[in-house]
Rosetta silent file (secondary structure, phi, psi, omega in degrees, C-alpha in Angstrom):
SEQUENCE: MNFNPRIQLGILLLCLSFNLHTCANTTVYQILTKYSLPQGILPNSVKSYTLSEDGTFEVVLDKPCYVEFEYLVYYAEKISGKLSIGSITELGGIQVKRFLFWLNVNEIRVDFPSSGSIYFQVGIINKKLDVKQFETVHTCRDNALALCGSSLRHVLQLPAPVDNMEMLITE
SCORE:     score description
SCORE:     0.000 S_00000001
   1 L     0.000  120.602  179.488    0.000    0.000    0.000 S_00000001
   2 L   -97.145  136.302  177.470    1.567    3.307   -1.088 S_00000001
   3 L   -99.545  156.445  175.084    0.831    6.498    0.762 S_00000001
   4 L   -62.590  132.197  179.823    0.754    9.951   -0.668 S_00000001
   5 H   -56.314  -30.712  179.059    4.214   11.567   -0.237 S_00000001
   6 H   -67.530  -37.810  177.107    2.552   14.617    1.348 S_00000001
   7 H   -66.494  -42.747  178.595    0.981   12.411    4.022 S_00000001
   8 H   -61.599  -42.115  178.051    4.357   10.746    4.621 S_00000001
   9 H   -62.924  -40.786  178.867    6.003   14.146    4.913 S_00000001
  10 H   -62.617  -43.630  177.675    3.327   15.238    7.380 S_00000001
  11 H   -61.855  -44.041 -179.413    3.863   12.158    9.523 S_00000001
  12 H   -63.754  -44.940  179.999    7.606   12.703    9.435 S_00000001
  13 H   -64.744  -37.237  175.870    7.316   16.388   10.357 S_00000001
  14 H   -62.229  -44.028  178.843    4.940   15.494   13.191 S_00000001
  15 H   -61.121  -45.635 -178.996    7.446   12.935   14.413 S_00000001
  16 H   -67.772  -32.119 -178.594   10.289   15.474   14.210 S_00000001
  17 H   -67.914  -26.177  175.815    8.257   18.145   15.963 S_00000001
  18 L   -88.710   11.865 -177.505    7.989   15.915   19.021 S_00000001
  19 L    71.324  153.225 -174.759   11.773   15.526   18.832 S_00000001
  20 H   -69.735  -14.774  179.704   13.336   12.289   17.711 S_00000001
  21 H   -66.117  -31.165  178.916   13.273   10.846   21.230 S_00000001
  22 H   -75.059  -14.243  179.263    9.531   10.164   20.941 S_00000001
  23 H  -104.589   25.040 -174.740   10.233    8.180   17.746 S_00000001
  24 L   -60.808  -27.170 -179.659   12.856    6.012   19.422 S_00000001
  25 L   -84.418   -0.869  179.615   11.009    2.822   18.498 S_00000001
  26 L   -79.195  129.206  178.291   11.077    3.737   14.806 S_00000001
  27 L   -82.122  161.958  177.169   13.516    1.637   12.794 S_00000001
  28 H   -62.724  -30.080  179.388   15.765    3.072   10.132 S_00000001
  29 H   -69.211  -36.778  175.002   13.786    1.033    7.600 S_00000001
  30 H   -67.280  -37.800  177.342   10.555    2.771    8.666 S_00000001
  31 H   -62.138  -45.637  178.494   12.327    6.129    8.340 S_00000001
  32 H   -58.038  -43.529  178.989   13.381    5.264    4.779 S_00000001
  33 H   -63.297  -39.490  178.078    9.776    4.355    3.951 S_00000001
  34 H   -64.062  -27.752  177.649    8.552    7.647    5.450 S_00000001
  35 L   -92.125   14.361  178.154   10.961    9.420    3.118 S_00000001
  36 L    62.571   30.444  176.440    9.518    7.438    0.154 S_00000001
  37 L  -111.960  148.711  179.442   12.696    5.400   -0.253 S_00000001
  38 L   -70.072  139.573 -176.039   12.822    1.594   -0.423 S_00000001
  39 H   -69.696  -19.804 -177.884   13.905    0.002    2.840 S_00000001
  40 H   -78.966    4.398  176.182   16.232   -2.442    1.072 S_00000001
  41 H   -74.995  -12.091  173.217   18.838    0.179    0.222 S_00000001
  42 L  -114.908  148.236  179.978   20.352   -0.645    3.624 S_00000001
  43 L   -76.997  176.567 -175.870   21.357   -4.150    4.737 S_00000001
  44 L   -79.878    1.170 -172.695   19.863   -6.058    7.665 S_00000001
  45 L  -101.320   28.446  179.632   22.831   -5.405    9.981 S_00000001
  46 E   -70.930  123.266  179.485   21.954   -1.880   11.176 S_00000001
  47 E   -89.806  -43.319 -179.661   23.001   -1.505   14.803 S_00000001
  48 E  -159.414  167.767  175.329   21.912    2.119   15.318 S_00000001
  49 E  -152.886  156.810  171.460   21.165    5.360   13.535 S_00000001
  50 E  -129.141  145.796  178.899   20.842    9.072   14.197 S_00000001
  51 E  -139.505  121.725  178.897   18.750   11.549   12.238 S_00000001
  52 L   -94.649  170.030 -175.737   18.861   15.283   12.816 S_00000001
  53 L   -63.722  -26.747  179.371   16.151   17.801   12.006 S_00000001
  54 L   -85.338    2.035  176.576   17.955   19.002    8.870 S_00000001
  55 L    96.802   -8.841  177.400   17.959   15.452    7.475 S_00000001
  56 E   -69.251  142.091 -176.174   21.594   14.585    8.079 S_00000001
  57 E  -141.928  162.362  170.243   21.956   11.039    9.311 S_00000001
  58 E  -140.918  130.167  177.551   24.449    8.413   10.316 S_00000001
  59 E  -113.351  132.252  178.088   23.788    4.686   10.227 S_00000001
  60 E  -112.056  126.015  177.351   26.075    2.291   12.105 S_00000001
  61 E   -96.236  163.884  175.599   26.262   -1.335   10.998 S_00000001
  62 L   -57.957  -40.255  178.394   27.489   -4.284   13.052 S_00000001
  63 L  -166.252  163.166  176.346   30.482   -4.447   10.696 S_00000001
  64 L   -60.819  149.284 -177.032   31.349   -3.605    7.086 S_00000001
  65 E  -161.287  179.636 -176.451   29.710   -5.971    4.621 S_00000001
  66 E  -128.139  147.084  173.525   28.549   -6.751    1.093 S_00000001
  67 E  -136.097  138.275  178.607   25.171   -7.251   -0.582 S_00000001
  68 E  -102.173  116.042  171.410   24.643   -8.445   -4.129 S_00000001
  69 L  -106.870 -139.455  171.385   21.960   -6.663   -6.120 S_00000001
  70 L   -63.744  -27.311  175.444   22.294   -6.238   -9.876 S_00000001
  71 L  -126.723  157.960  176.113   25.781   -5.071   -8.824 S_00000001
  72 E   -77.735  129.449 -176.223   27.920   -5.977   -5.822 S_00000001
  73 E  -119.682  135.424  176.619   27.580   -3.280   -3.130 S_00000001
  74 E  -105.989  132.899  175.759   29.924   -2.593   -0.210 S_00000001
  75 E  -114.197  122.622  175.109   28.604   -0.985    2.989 S_00000001
  76 E   -72.458  168.199  179.908   31.110    0.597    5.380 S_00000001
  77 E   -63.959  -32.289  176.573   30.530    0.301    9.109 S_00000001
  78 E  -119.361  129.094  178.170   29.319    3.943    9.121 S_00000001
  79 E  -120.217  133.640 -178.220   27.052    5.340    6.416 S_00000001
  80 E  -136.976  163.487  178.274   26.157    9.013    6.344 S_00000001
  81 E   170.522 -167.971  178.428   24.282   11.473    4.194 S_00000001
  82 E  -123.892  121.161 -174.977   21.411   13.908    3.993 S_00000001
  83 E   -95.920  132.033  170.308   17.896   12.509    3.789 S_00000001
  84 E  -142.484  169.946 -176.628   15.010   14.286    2.072 S_00000001
  85 L   -58.058  118.109  176.469   11.765   13.069    0.545 S_00000001
  86 L    82.024    2.981 -179.255   12.723   10.737   -2.292 S_00000001
  87 E  -157.228  156.552  168.611   16.489   11.150   -2.057 S_00000001
  88 E  -125.416  122.769  177.868   19.704   10.751   -0.111 S_00000001
  89 E  -115.831  173.813  179.681   22.459   13.211   -0.985 S_00000001
  90 E    51.803   36.022 -173.360   25.983   13.756    0.337 S_00000001
  91 E   -74.258  136.176  175.387   26.112    9.978    0.727 S_00000001
  92 E  -138.036  146.567  175.903   29.190    8.335    2.186 S_00000001
  93 E   100.021    3.543  176.733   29.978    4.749    3.112 S_00000001
  94 E  -126.448  130.662  178.042   28.409    2.905    0.160 S_00000001
  95 E  -130.481  153.882  177.802   30.383    1.682   -2.842 S_00000001
  96 E  -123.676  143.174 -179.925   29.483   -0.330   -5.916 S_00000001
  97 E   -94.906  124.817  174.968   31.780   -2.630   -7.857 S_00000001
  98 E  -125.963  114.988 -175.210   32.015   -2.060  -11.597 S_00000001
  99 L    59.833 -116.964 -179.132   34.437   -4.338  -13.363 S_00000001
 100 L  -102.225    4.045 -171.940   37.554   -4.274  -11.156 S_00000001
 101 E  -111.619  144.043  172.301   36.867   -0.910   -9.504 S_00000001
 102 E   -99.674  123.563 -176.756   34.989    0.139   -6.370 S_00000001
 103 E  -117.135  140.137  179.137   33.148    3.436   -6.953 S_00000001
 104 E   -72.262  134.808  172.110   31.518    5.699   -4.342 S_00000001
 105 L   -89.323  119.742 -175.162   27.745    6.078   -4.494 S_00000001
 106 L   -95.233  -26.480 -174.675   27.103    9.808   -3.974 S_00000001
 107 E  -155.714  146.924  174.362   23.318   10.009   -4.215 S_00000001
 108 E  -130.923  134.709  177.855   20.212    7.809   -4.302 S_00000001
 109 E  -150.758  159.504  176.020   16.810    9.042   -5.487 S_00000001
 110 E  -127.114  163.745  179.567   13.397    7.894   -6.685 S_00000001
 111 L   -88.691  155.484  170.128   10.733    9.531   -8.879 S_00000001
 112 L  -123.598  127.178  -14.102    7.403   11.058   -7.840 S_00000001
 113 L   -63.886  165.180 -174.257    5.043    9.524   -8.676 S_00000001
 114 L   -60.855  131.481  176.395    6.950    6.281   -8.663 S_00000001
 115 L   -99.842   -1.663 -176.191    8.163    5.112  -12.046 S_00000001
 116 L    85.515    9.103 -178.966    9.407    1.821  -10.635 S_00000001
 117 E  -120.701  154.887  173.717   12.994    3.015  -10.922 S_00000001
 118 E  -129.371  143.645 -174.553   15.675    4.080   -8.493 S_00000001
 119 E  -117.161  134.469  178.596   18.668    6.202   -9.489 S_00000001
 120 E  -118.227  124.041  176.731   22.209    5.955   -8.166 S_00000001
 121 E   -93.290  118.005  179.206   24.671    8.767   -8.736 S_00000001
 122 E  -123.998   99.375 -173.998   28.207    7.362   -8.986 S_00000001
 123 L    63.615 -125.139  178.737   30.579   10.201   -9.801 S_00000001
 124 L   -93.357   -0.193 -178.130   29.262   11.736  -13.024 S_00000001
 125 E   -94.843  133.689  176.655   27.325    8.577  -13.925 S_00000001
 126 E  -113.121  111.872 -175.835   23.621    8.294  -13.112 S_00000001
 127 E  -104.525  125.899  179.498   22.499    4.638  -13.106 S_00000001
 128 E   -98.134  126.339  178.923   18.797    3.738  -13.308 S_00000001
 129 E  -128.154  162.666  176.653   17.802    0.379  -11.761 S_00000001
 130 E   -72.824  126.224 -176.322   14.554   -1.453  -11.073 S_00000001
 131 H   -68.209  -19.035 -176.444   13.378   -0.482   -7.577 S_00000001
 132 H   -59.400  -32.787 -179.204   11.941   -3.968   -6.937 S_00000001
 133 H   -72.245   -7.702  179.473   15.353   -5.368   -6.009 S_00000001
 134 H  -111.465    8.411 -178.098   15.503   -2.834   -3.152 S_00000001
 135 L   -76.136  -27.725  178.191   12.032   -3.438   -1.692 S_00000001
 136 L  -110.539  151.503  179.828   13.194   -6.077    0.789 S_00000001
 137 L   -79.371  128.813 -176.353   16.046   -5.812    3.270 S_00000001
 138 L   -97.267  154.258  177.379   18.952   -8.046    2.240 S_00000001
 139 L   -76.020  136.239  179.655   21.331  -10.065    4.380 S_00000001
 140 L   -85.937  136.143  178.665   24.782   -8.611    4.746 S_00000001
 141 E  -109.744  149.387 -178.008   27.762  -10.868    3.936 S_00000001
 142 L   -69.125  -34.218 -178.726   31.237  -10.626    5.441 S_00000001
 143 L  -141.296  158.312 -176.224   33.119  -10.832    2.177 S_00000001
 144 H   -71.333  -30.251 -178.476   32.518  -10.347   -1.500 S_00000001
 145 H   -66.128  -30.054  178.535   33.820  -13.782   -2.479 S_00000001
 146 H   -64.394  -30.863 -178.230   31.022  -15.480   -0.532 S_00000001
 147 H   -76.893  -37.382 -178.845   28.495  -13.738   -2.756 S_00000001
 148 L  -102.359   17.740 -177.935   30.029  -14.680   -6.046 S_00000001
 149 H   -59.961  -41.088 -177.563   31.249  -18.046   -4.798 S_00000001
 150 H   -67.045  -40.540  178.432   28.820  -20.100   -6.835 S_00000001
 151 H   -72.549  -32.193  177.276   29.748  -18.362  -10.080 S_00000001
 152 H   -68.219  -41.827  176.778   33.439  -18.514   -9.126 S_00000001
 153 H   -61.109  -38.342  179.640   33.154  -22.247   -8.437 S_00000001
 154 H   -62.611  -40.522  179.810   31.512  -22.643  -11.839 S_00000001
 155 H   -68.822  -40.873 -176.091   34.462  -20.933  -13.535 S_00000001
 156 H   -83.800   -9.687 -176.469   37.063  -22.931  -11.587 S_00000001
 157 L   -69.660  134.182  176.662   35.279  -26.271  -11.922 S_00000001
 158 L   -73.300  149.163  178.362   37.025  -28.851  -14.084 S_00000001
 159 L   -66.271  151.660  179.151   34.998  -30.284  -16.924 S_00000001
 160 L   -67.351  144.547  178.722   33.338  -33.630  -16.297 S_00000001
 161 L   -64.228  146.518 -179.439   35.231  -36.644  -17.653 S_00000001
 162 L  -109.045  125.270 -178.473   34.062  -37.903  -20.998 S_00000001
 163 L   -79.316  -37.702 -172.950   33.720  -41.667  -21.450 S_00000001
 164 L  -123.535  106.157 -179.515   33.250  -41.753  -25.160 S_00000001
 165 L  -119.606  130.085  179.341   35.252  -39.364  -27.283 S_00000001
 166 L   -73.551  143.687  178.065   35.389  -39.593  -31.047 S_00000001
 167 L   -87.474  140.486  177.692   38.809  -39.667  -32.625 S_00000001
 168 L  -105.212  119.728 -177.597   39.608  -37.089  -35.193 S_00000001
 169 L   -97.896  127.337  177.459   41.752  -38.462  -38.015 S_00000001
 170 L  -122.995  151.104  178.481   43.983  -36.010  -39.804 S_00000001
 171 L  -115.011    0.000    0.000   46.396  -36.665  -42.665 S_00000001
């Protein structure tokens, strides 16, 4: 069930007006939803978070970790940025792997009304992805090799022995 962004903003402002201490039972995932962002942009290992009235935030994870979406994503132990309705700017602590390089994710945003897409600003590149892969909170892994282990095993696996091989006769 999607709520009108104006209603979400009203709820958030009401929550902030009573100071964040009255919203102590609110999870970071609920906060993301109130800001019209998918809760799955953060992993399941959030230990704590702070959110100030101007939208600046800091999220602390149990430890640094990796999550595989369409791309492999690294989360530092501390993630920070500025939260506003539909976007996170000044983002720090999240990187994405492209080829052999780890690149900083600087901004995350969604459209109003929702187009079903989420946008990631990585340097000067703006990457559009399907928001569905970020709707659920993903499990954080300790290392990147554990995530691509099955495909790595496939590459390193020796071919199965062949019992019957035809001989090729050449002259």
